Amino acid sequence: MKKVLALVLVAMMALGMVAVASAEGVKTYKVGVSIYQFTDNFMTLYRNEIESYFKSLETDSVKYEITMADGKNDMAEQTNQVQNFITQGMDVIILNLVQTSSADVLIDMIVDAGIPLVLINREPLAYDAEGKTIDEAYEGILNNPQVCYVGADARQSGTFQGEMVAELDNHGDINGDGKISYIMIEGDPENIDAQYRTEFSVKALTDAGYEVACLDDQVGNWDQTKGQELCANALTKYGFDVEVVFCNNDAMALGAATAITTAGRTVGEDIYLLGVDALEEAVQLVKDGEMTGTVLNDHIGQSHTAVDVAVKLLNGEAIDNYYWVDYVKVNKAYVDAQ
Ligand code: GAL
């Protein structure tokens, strides 16, 4: 009898030890990620890389349980998701805001819940309802040791677009009338990326001393179908007067490329086309001469930085409040050299 009891005890201890080992030996962190909209081409690359990079950092003793939520471009939906993340006790939240102008509401909720926060891709620079910047309203990202923003400075991407036009032999003035006539296809106008790309692409040309004329400026909301439709309309309306098509991103530029071909126009000969993101399809078009250029929006660099800083926060390490990843100019010379 004694022997049996001893055996049972040993077995129980062994089992107990196994349980202790799994409870103490493996730490699983809960990570909540909310992306403004899953159907966005660029943010799809970005979010997939967040997941795979987190996985690559896992060890026998550290695991990351990632909950990836689709904000569906709906602020109410995203607010619910953040509430759920808080209820679920996420250890860190990565947030790609639907609406940057309401950033303070979500930042407040998350900070008040004591959860570290990494904002990505949509910089909350916009003014809140009282006309204060997010930093003033919240006393911000800037002074909060648990909050940061990871992104790319969209001014640089716009400047690169303009420079690629300026660097052409005719500087974008195909018909030689002394000015560069362009159409602008914008992303979501609330988004600082759209605002800066629109402004700085043209500024790079005027700063270089070229005269410009804006024939059309429309909102395509980062969307390929919309980009195609807007470009087709502008080509119908302004015909060969359109010398340059600036698109705030590649999805819209891919749509514009289709519209340009359909209109019987030829990029590099009677029109120029610029995008941003360096999506694989766009880089191929640059290689084939069907797009003048794009700008690499480094989703690998940005997602890895976001994850690295999230891990730092999980480890209680100090972080910076802003992390910037560079854009890269992608024209034919660059692609051919790769
Ligand atoms: C930009 C990107 C766009 C779109 C947007 C979403 O940086 O160039 O394609 O993804 O972010 O906020």
Coordinates of C-alpha atoms and ligand atoms in Angstrom, one line a residue:
M1 CA 0.0 0.0 0.0
K2 CA 2.8 2.4 1.0
K3 CA 4.5 1.6 -2.3
V4 CA 1.4 2.4 -4.3
L5 CA 0.9 5.7 -2.5
A6 CA 4.6 6.6 -3.1
L7 CA 4.1 5.8 -6.7
V8 CA 1.0 8.0 -6.9
L9 CA 2.8 10.8 -5.2
V10 CA 5.8 10.5 -7.5
A11 CA 3.4 10.5 -10.5
M12 CA 1.5 13.5 -9.1
M13 CA 4.7 15.4 -8.5
A14 CA 5.9 14.6 -12.0
L15 CA 2.6 15.9 -13.4
G16 CA 2.8 18.9 -11.2
M17 CA 6.3 19.6 -12.4
V18 CA 5.3 19.4 -16.0
A19 CA 2.5 21.9 -15.3
V20 CA 4.9 24.2 -13.5
A21 CA 7.4 23.9 -16.4
S22 CA 4.7 25.0 -18.9
A23 CA 3.3 27.7 -16.8
E24 CA 6.7 29.1 -15.8
G25 CA 8.8 28.2 -18.7
V26 CA 6.7 29.7 -21.5
K27 CA 5.6 33.3 -21.5
T28 CA 2.8 34.0 -24.0
Y29 CA 2.2 37.7 -24.8
K30 CA -1.1 38.8 -26.1
V31 CA -0.8 41.3 -29.0
G32 CA -3.8 43.2 -30.4
V33 CA -3.4 44.6 -33.9
S34 CA -6.1 46.7 -35.5
I35 CA -5.6 47.6 -39.2
Y36 CA -7.7 50.5 -40.7
Q37 CA -8.9 48.3 -43.6
F38 CA -7.9 44.8 -44.6
T39 CA -8.6 45.4 -48.3
D40 CA -5.9 48.0 -48.6
N41 CA -3.1 46.6 -50.8
F42 CA -0.2 48.1 -48.9
M43 CA -1.5 47.5 -45.5
T44 CA -2.0 43.8 -46.4
L45 CA 1.7 43.4 -47.1
Y46 CA 2.4 45.3 -43.8
R47 CA 0.1 43.3 -41.6
N48 CA 1.2 39.9 -43.0
E49 CA 4.8 41.0 -42.2
I50 CA 3.8 42.0 -38.7
E51 CA 2.5 38.4 -38.1
S52 CA 5.4 36.6 -39.7
Y53 CA 8.0 38.7 -38.0
F54 CA 6.4 38.2 -34.6
K55 CA 6.5 34.4 -35.3
S56 CA 10.1 34.6 -36.3
L57 CA 11.0 36.1 -32.9
E58 CA 9.3 33.3 -31.0
T59 CA 11.5 31.1 -28.9
D60 CA 10.9 28.0 -26.7
S61 CA 10.1 30.3 -23.9
V62 CA 8.4 33.3 -25.5
K63 CA 5.3 33.2 -27.7
Y64 CA 3.2 35.9 -29.2
E65 CA -0.6 35.4 -29.6
I66 CA -1.7 37.8 -32.2
T67 CA -5.2 39.0 -32.7
M68 CA -5.5 40.8 -36.0
A69 CA -8.7 42.9 -36.5
D70 CA -10.1 44.6 -39.6
G71 CA -11.2 48.2 -38.9
K72 CA -13.2 48.1 -42.1
N73 CA -12.5 51.8 -42.5
D74 CA -15.1 52.5 -39.8
M75 CA -14.1 54.4 -36.7
A76 CA -17.0 52.9 -34.6
E77 CA -15.8 49.4 -35.6
Q78 CA -12.2 50.2 -34.6
T79 CA -13.3 51.7 -31.3
N80 CA -15.1 48.4 -30.5
Q81 CA -12.1 46.5 -31.4
V82 CA -9.9 48.5 -29.1
Q83 CA -12.5 48.1 -26.3
N84 CA -12.3 44.3 -26.8
F85 CA -8.6 44.4 -26.8
I86 CA -8.7 46.1 -23.4
T87 CA -11.2 43.7 -22.0
Q88 CA -9.1 40.8 -23.3
G89 CA -6.1 42.2 -21.4
M90 CA -3.8 42.6 -24.4
D91 CA -0.2 43.1 -23.3
V92 CA 0.5 45.5 -26.2
I93 CA -1.6 47.1 -28.9
I94 CA -0.5 48.0 -32.5
L95 CA -2.9 50.4 -34.0
N96 CA -3.3 51.6 -37.6
L97 CA -6.0 54.3 -37.1
V98 CA -9.0 54.6 -39.2
Q99 CA -9.4 58.2 -38.3
T100 CA -6.4 60.1 -37.3
S101 CA -8.4 63.1 -36.2
S102 CA -10.0 61.0 -33.4
A103 CA -6.6 59.5 -32.3
D104 CA -6.8 61.1 -28.9
V105 CA -10.0 59.1 -28.0
L106 CA -8.4 55.8 -28.7
I107 CA -5.0 56.8 -27.3
D108 CA -6.7 57.9 -24.0
M109 CA -8.6 54.6 -23.7
I110 CA -5.5 52.5 -24.2
V111 CA -3.2 54.5 -22.0
D112 CA -5.8 54.7 -19.2
A113 CA -6.0 50.9 -19.4
G114 CA -2.2 50.8 -18.9
I115 CA -1.5 49.0 -22.2
P116 CA 1.5 50.1 -24.2
L117 CA 0.7 51.4 -27.7
V118 CA 2.5 51.4 -31.0
L119 CA 0.7 53.6 -33.7
I120 CA 1.6 52.7 -37.3
N121 CA 1.3 54.1 -40.8
R122 CA -1.4 56.9 -40.1
E123 CA 0.3 59.6 -38.2
P124 CA -2.0 61.3 -35.8
L125 CA -1.0 64.8 -36.6
A126 CA -4.5 66.1 -37.3
Y127 CA -6.3 68.6 -35.1
D128 CA -8.9 67.4 -32.7
A129 CA -12.3 68.9 -32.3
E130 CA -11.0 71.8 -30.2
G131 CA -8.3 72.6 -32.8
K132 CA -5.4 71.2 -30.8
T133 CA -2.8 68.9 -32.2
I134 CA -2.8 65.5 -30.8
D135 CA 0.3 66.2 -28.9
E136 CA -1.3 69.3 -27.3
A137 CA -4.6 67.5 -26.7
Y138 CA -3.1 64.4 -25.2
E139 CA 0.2 65.9 -24.1
G140 CA 0.9 63.4 -26.4
I141 CA 2.7 60.7 -28.0
L142 CA 5.7 62.9 -27.4
N143 CA 5.8 62.8 -23.7
N144 CA 4.3 59.4 -23.1
P145 CA 6.8 56.6 -22.4
Q146 CA 4.3 53.9 -23.4
V147 CA 3.2 55.4 -26.7
C148 CA 5.0 55.7 -30.0
Y149 CA 4.5 56.2 -33.7
V150 CA 6.3 54.2 -36.4
G151 CA 6.0 55.6 -39.9
A152 CA 7.6 57.1 -42.9
D153 CA 7.8 60.9 -43.6
A154 CA 5.3 61.3 -46.4
R155 CA 7.0 64.6 -47.4
Q156 CA 9.9 62.5 -48.6
S157 CA 7.8 60.3 -50.8
G158 CA 6.1 63.3 -52.5
T159 CA 9.4 65.0 -53.0
F160 CA 10.8 61.8 -54.7
Q161 CA 7.8 61.7 -57.0
G162 CA 8.4 65.3 -58.1
E163 CA 12.1 64.8 -58.5
M164 CA 11.6 61.8 -60.8
V165 CA 9.7 64.1 -63.1
A166 CA 12.3 66.9 -62.8
E167 CA 15.0 64.4 -63.7
L168 CA 13.4 63.5 -67.0
D169 CA 15.0 65.0 -70.1
N170 CA 12.0 67.2 -70.8
H171 CA 11.2 67.6 -67.1
G172 CA 7.7 66.5 -67.7
D173 CA 6.9 69.2 -70.2
I174 CA 6.1 66.9 -73.1
N175 CA 4.4 69.5 -75.4
G176 CA 7.1 72.1 -74.7
D177 CA 4.7 74.9 -73.7
G178 CA 6.9 75.8 -70.7
K179 CA 4.8 74.2 -68.0
I180 CA 4.2 70.7 -66.6
S181 CA 0.4 70.0 -66.7
Y182 CA -0.6 67.3 -64.3
I183 CA -3.5 65.6 -62.7
M184 CA -3.4 64.5 -59.0
I185 CA -5.2 61.4 -57.7
E186 CA -5.3 61.6 -54.0
G187 CA -5.6 59.1 -51.2
D188 CA -7.9 59.7 -48.2
P189 CA -7.7 63.5 -47.8
E190 CA -7.8 63.2 -44.0
N191 CA -4.6 61.2 -44.1
I192 CA -1.3 63.1 -43.7
D193 CA 0.3 60.8 -46.3
A194 CA -2.2 62.0 -48.9
Q195 CA -1.8 65.6 -47.9
Y196 CA 2.0 65.6 -48.0
R197 CA 2.4 63.6 -51.2
T198 CA 0.0 65.9 -53.0
E199 CA 1.8 69.0 -51.7
F200 CA 5.4 67.9 -51.9
S201 CA 5.4 66.2 -55.4
V202 CA 4.4 69.5 -56.9
K203 CA 6.7 71.5 -54.5
A204 CA 9.7 69.5 -55.7
L205 CA 8.9 70.8 -59.3
T206 CA 8.3 74.4 -58.3
D207 CA 11.3 74.4 -56.0
A208 CA 13.4 73.3 -58.9
G209 CA 12.1 76.3 -60.9
Y210 CA 9.6 74.6 -63.1
E211 CA 6.2 76.0 -63.9
V212 CA 3.2 73.7 -63.2
A213 CA -0.5 73.6 -64.0
C214 CA -3.0 71.5 -62.2
L215 CA -5.7 70.3 -64.6
D216 CA -7.5 68.1 -62.1
D217 CA -7.2 67.0 -58.4
Q218 CA -9.5 64.2 -57.2
V219 CA -9.8 61.9 -54.3
G220 CA -9.4 58.2 -55.1
N221 CA -9.2 57.0 -51.5
W222 CA -6.1 54.8 -52.1
D223 CA -8.3 52.5 -54.3
Q224 CA -7.3 50.9 -57.6
T225 CA -10.8 51.0 -59.2
K226 CA -11.3 54.6 -58.2
G227 CA -7.9 55.5 -59.6
Q228 CA -8.7 54.0 -62.9
E229 CA -12.1 55.8 -63.1
L230 CA -10.6 59.2 -62.2
C231 CA -7.7 58.9 -64.6
A232 CA -10.0 57.8 -67.4
N233 CA -12.3 60.7 -66.8
A234 CA -9.4 63.2 -66.8
L235 CA -7.9 61.8 -70.0
T236 CA -11.3 62.1 -71.7
K237 CA -11.7 65.7 -70.5
Y238 CA -8.1 67.0 -71.0
G239 CA -6.7 64.6 -73.5
F240 CA -3.1 65.2 -74.5
D241 CA -2.9 68.2 -72.2
V242 CA -2.3 65.8 -69.4
E243 CA 1.5 65.3 -69.2
V244 CA 1.9 63.9 -65.7
V245 CA -0.3 61.7 -63.6
F246 CA 0.6 61.8 -59.9
C247 CA -1.1 59.2 -57.8
N248 CA -0.7 59.2 -54.0
N249 CA -0.2 55.4 -54.0
D250 CA 0.5 52.5 -56.3
A251 CA -3.0 50.9 -56.1
M252 CA -4.4 54.1 -57.7
A253 CA -1.5 54.2 -60.1
L254 CA -2.1 50.7 -61.3
G255 CA -5.7 51.7 -62.0
A256 CA -4.4 54.8 -63.8
A257 CA -2.0 52.6 -65.9
T258 CA -5.0 50.7 -67.2
A259 CA -6.9 53.9 -68.0
I260 CA -3.8 55.3 -69.8
T261 CA -3.5 52.1 -72.0
T262 CA -7.2 52.1 -72.6
A263 CA -7.0 55.7 -73.8
G264 CA -4.3 54.7 -76.3
R265 CA -1.7 56.7 -74.5
T266 CA 1.9 55.6 -73.9
V267 CA 3.8 56.2 -70.7
G268 CA 7.3 57.5 -71.3
E269 CA 6.2 58.9 -74.7
D270 CA 3.1 61.1 -74.3
I271 CA 2.5 60.9 -70.6
Y272 CA 4.2 60.1 -67.3
L273 CA 2.8 58.2 -64.3
L274 CA 4.0 58.2 -60.7
G275 CA 2.9 56.2 -57.7
V276 CA 4.1 55.4 -54.2
D277 CA 4.5 52.1 -52.3
A278 CA 6.6 50.0 -54.8
L279 CA 4.0 47.2 -54.9
E280 CA 5.4 44.3 -56.9
E281 CA 3.0 44.9 -59.8
A282 CA 4.0 48.6 -59.9
V283 CA 7.7 47.8 -59.8
Q284 CA 7.1 45.5 -62.8
L285 CA 5.4 48.3 -64.7
V286 CA 8.4 50.6 -63.9
K287 CA 10.7 47.9 -65.3
D288 CA 8.5 47.5 -68.4
G289 CA 8.4 51.3 -68.9
E290 CA 4.7 51.5 -68.2
M291 CA 5.1 53.5 -65.1
T292 CA 7.6 56.4 -64.8
G293 CA 8.4 55.7 -61.2
T294 CA 7.2 54.7 -57.7
V295 CA 8.6 55.2 -54.2
L296 CA 9.4 52.3 -51.9
N297 CA 7.2 52.5 -48.9
D298 CA 9.2 50.1 -46.8
H299 CA 6.6 47.8 -45.2
I300 CA 9.3 45.4 -44.1
G301 CA 11.3 48.1 -42.3
Q302 CA 8.2 49.7 -40.8
S303 CA 6.6 46.4 -39.7
H304 CA 9.8 45.1 -38.2
T305 CA 10.4 48.4 -36.4
A306 CA 6.9 48.3 -35.0
V307 CA 7.3 44.8 -33.8
D308 CA 10.7 45.4 -32.3
V309 CA 9.5 48.4 -30.4
A310 CA 6.4 46.4 -29.2
V311 CA 8.7 43.8 -27.9
K312 CA 10.8 46.4 -26.1
L313 CA 7.6 47.7 -24.5
L314 CA 6.7 44.2 -23.4
N315 CA 10.1 43.8 -21.8
G316 CA 9.7 47.1 -20.0
E317 CA 12.5 48.8 -22.0
A318 CA 12.6 52.5 -22.8
I319 CA 11.5 53.5 -26.2
D320 CA 11.6 56.6 -28.4
N321 CA 8.3 58.3 -29.3
Y322 CA 8.8 58.5 -33.0
Y323 CA 10.5 56.0 -35.4
W324 CA 11.0 57.0 -39.0
V325 CA 11.8 54.6 -41.9
D326 CA 13.1 56.1 -45.1
Y327 CA 11.4 56.0 -48.5
V328 CA 13.5 55.0 -51.6
K329 CA 13.1 56.4 -55.1
V330 CA 12.2 53.6 -57.6
N331 CA 12.6 54.6 -61.2
K332 CA 13.7 52.4 -64.2
A333 CA 17.4 53.0 -63.5
Y334 CA 17.0 51.8 -59.9
V335 CA 14.9 48.8 -60.9
D336 CA 17.4 47.8 -63.6
A337 CA 20.3 48.1 -61.2
Q338 CA 18.6 45.7 -58.7
Ligands
GAL1 C1 0.0 54.8 -47.2 C2 0.2 53.9 -48.4 C3 -1.2 53.7 -49.1 C4 -2.2 53.3 -48.0 C5 -2.2 54.2 -46.9 C6 -3.1 53.8 -45.8 O1 1.3 55.0 -46.6 O2 1.0 54.5 -49.4 O3 -1.1 52.8 -50.1 O4 -1.9 52.0 -47.6 O5 -0.9 54.3 -46.3 O6 -3.1 54.7 -44.7

